[in-house]
Amino acid sequence: MPTILITGSNGLVGRELIRAFDKLPEYTVIATSLSPDKITMPDVAFHQLDITNRQSVAQLFNDLLPNVVIHSAAVSAPDTCETDKELCNRVNIEGTQNVADACKAIGAKMLFISTDFVFDGAMGPYSEIDIPNPVSYYGWSKLEGEKITQQLNNWSIVRTVLVYGDTVELNRSNFVTWVKGALEKGENIKVVNDQYRTPTYAPDLAFGIVKAAEWLVYNKGNEIWHISGPLPLISVYDMALKIAAFYNLDSSFIETIASASLNQPAKRPPVTGFILDKAANHLNYKPIEFTKGLEKLGL
Ligand SMILES: NC(=O)c1ccc[n+]([C@@H]2O[C@H](COP(=O)([O-])OP(=O)(O)OC[C@H]3O[C@@H](n4cnc5c(N)ncnc54)[C@H](OP(=O)(O)O)[C@@H]3O)[C@@H](O)[C@H]2O)c1
């Protein structure tokens, strides 16, 4: 029975992965994260692990001998990476190196979770063969993580786009909960109208990652996978309008704004989104569109 170890299990993506693998009796699942466990599940062992501590990572992997490590832990906020490059380096690059080295030492396969922010956003949507060219420190650090991963013998990279899901128990907001929460309180929000994405329903992403992990377990080859919501591209502003319409909230509180006027520390790629043909053909990946995702979220 393959053992899967997941880093960043307290995160939006990590938590969804734990849920997905927990439903599959053919896998033993080990959750790890920096902080104490936020998602206690009876069948899932949890170990607190700081990936920047090289010795701890090596020791834990050696004790538990996972077959596949899904590396989801990261500083995932682009603005934090831009303003605290030292932290970003330590977690996203050195931490990933520690995970990769520990995988190498025990012969584990590594699946790295990456991002559409490795692209410059000039020509989205992107397929797996398009050339990365990050415009932010976060995007650059994740691309470095991809390169570290690709040095192993057995690896997989899953890139994804703007993930939304139920984050209530995680103490973490995402775009849907942010817009819904603000409109419910009657607060004005500014939303960009010049960034286009294929937003990803977290359980769909988890399904795609499970399939990509399976691909790795059965030695089908080292691959980059694009796993996101479906095309067509949707602007972040249109997403906000759909959220307002879905929850019957007043959209007049939503103000459109150009990205340049927001003065965020990290530059965002304007048009990303993914072409999903490879994942559809080989992993049977069929994501749901945004409004359907809102329905399923049941917030
Ligand atoms: N969310 C998105 O829209 C999105 C889009 C594209 C790509 N991604 C990628 O998907 C992955 C997961 O993102 P997410 O949204 O789930 O992020 P998240 O909610 O911010 O979670 C990140 C996790 O990383 C953990 N972490 C941070 N520093 C750590 C350290 N030093 N040692 C061990 N764990 C550490 C955190 O642990 P604690 O909570 O325990 O402190 C947290 O659980 C990331 O690699 C991100 O780049 C996310």
Short mmCIF file of N, CA and C in Angstrom, two decimals, residues 1-6 21 26-31 45 61 64-70 106 108-109 217:
data_model
loop_
_atom_site.label_atom_id
_atom_site.label_comp_id
_atom_site.label_asym_id
_atom_site.label_seq_id
_atom_site.Cartn_x
_atom_site.Cartn_y
_atom_site.Cartn_z
N MET A 1 0.86 -1.21 0.00
CA MET A 1 0.00 0.00 0.00
C MET A 1 0.89 1.24 0.00
N PRO A 2 0.84 2.08 -1.05
CA PRO A 2 1.71 3.26 -1.09
C PRO A 2 1.40 4.24 0.04
N THR A 3 2.46 4.79 0.62
CA THR A 3 2.29 5.82 1.65
C THR A 3 2.56 7.18 1.02
N ILE A 4 1.60 8.09 1.24
CA ILE A 4 1.70 9.44 0.68
C ILE A 4 1.91 10.41 1.84
N LEU A 5 2.95 11.20 1.78
CA LEU A 5 3.17 12.24 2.80
C LEU A 5 2.89 13.59 2.16
N ILE A 6 2.10 14.41 2.86
CA ILE A 6 1.71 15.71 2.32
C ILE A 6 2.28 16.82 3.21
N PHE A 21 -7.42 11.90 -0.30
CA PHE A 21 -6.69 10.63 -0.11
C PHE A 21 -7.33 9.78 0.98
N GLU A 26 -6.66 2.49 -0.65
CA GLU A 26 -5.40 1.92 -1.16
C GLU A 26 -4.18 2.74 -0.76
N TYR A 27 -4.38 3.89 -0.11
CA TYR A 27 -3.24 4.71 0.31
C TYR A 27 -3.20 4.89 1.82
N THR A 28 -1.97 4.92 2.36
CA THR A 28 -1.77 5.39 3.73
C THR A 28 -1.36 6.85 3.63
N VAL A 29 -2.00 7.70 4.43
CA VAL A 29 -1.77 9.14 4.29
C VAL A 29 -1.13 9.71 5.55
N ILE A 30 -0.09 10.51 5.36
CA ILE A 30 0.56 11.19 6.48
C ILE A 30 0.49 12.69 6.21
N ALA A 31 -0.06 13.43 7.18
CA ALA A 31 -0.17 14.88 7.04
C ALA A 31 0.95 15.55 7.82
N ALA A 45 -2.36 10.17 10.21
CA ALA A 45 -1.35 10.57 11.20
C ALA A 45 -0.86 11.96 10.86
N PHE A 61 11.34 11.86 7.18
CA PHE A 61 11.18 11.04 5.97
C PHE A 61 11.84 9.68 6.19
N LEU A 64 9.53 7.58 8.43
CA LEU A 64 8.22 7.20 7.90
C LEU A 64 8.27 6.54 6.52
N LEU A 65 9.35 6.73 5.82
CA LEU A 65 9.58 6.13 4.49
C LEU A 65 8.38 6.24 3.53
N PRO A 66 7.90 7.46 3.27
CA PRO A 66 6.81 7.60 2.29
C PRO A 66 7.27 7.19 0.90
N ASN A 67 6.32 6.70 0.07
CA ASN A 67 6.66 6.40 -1.33
C ASN A 67 6.56 7.64 -2.20
N VAL A 68 5.57 8.49 -1.87
CA VAL A 68 5.39 9.74 -2.63
C VAL A 68 5.23 10.89 -1.64
N VAL A 69 5.94 11.99 -1.90
CA VAL A 69 5.76 13.20 -1.09
C VAL A 69 5.09 14.26 -1.96
N ILE A 70 3.94 14.74 -1.50
CA ILE A 70 3.27 15.83 -2.22
C ILE A 70 3.62 17.11 -1.47
N ILE A 106 15.77 8.70 0.50
CA ILE A 106 15.01 7.47 0.79
C ILE A 106 14.37 6.87 -0.47
N ALA A 108 12.12 8.33 -2.41
CA ALA A 108 10.70 8.68 -2.58
C ALA A 108 10.52 9.52 -3.85
N LYS A 109 9.32 9.43 -4.41
CA LYS A 109 8.96 10.26 -5.57
C LYS A 109 8.38 11.57 -5.05
N VAL A 217 3.03 6.94 -9.02
CA VAL A 217 3.13 5.66 -8.31
C VAL A 217 3.34 4.52 -9.31
#
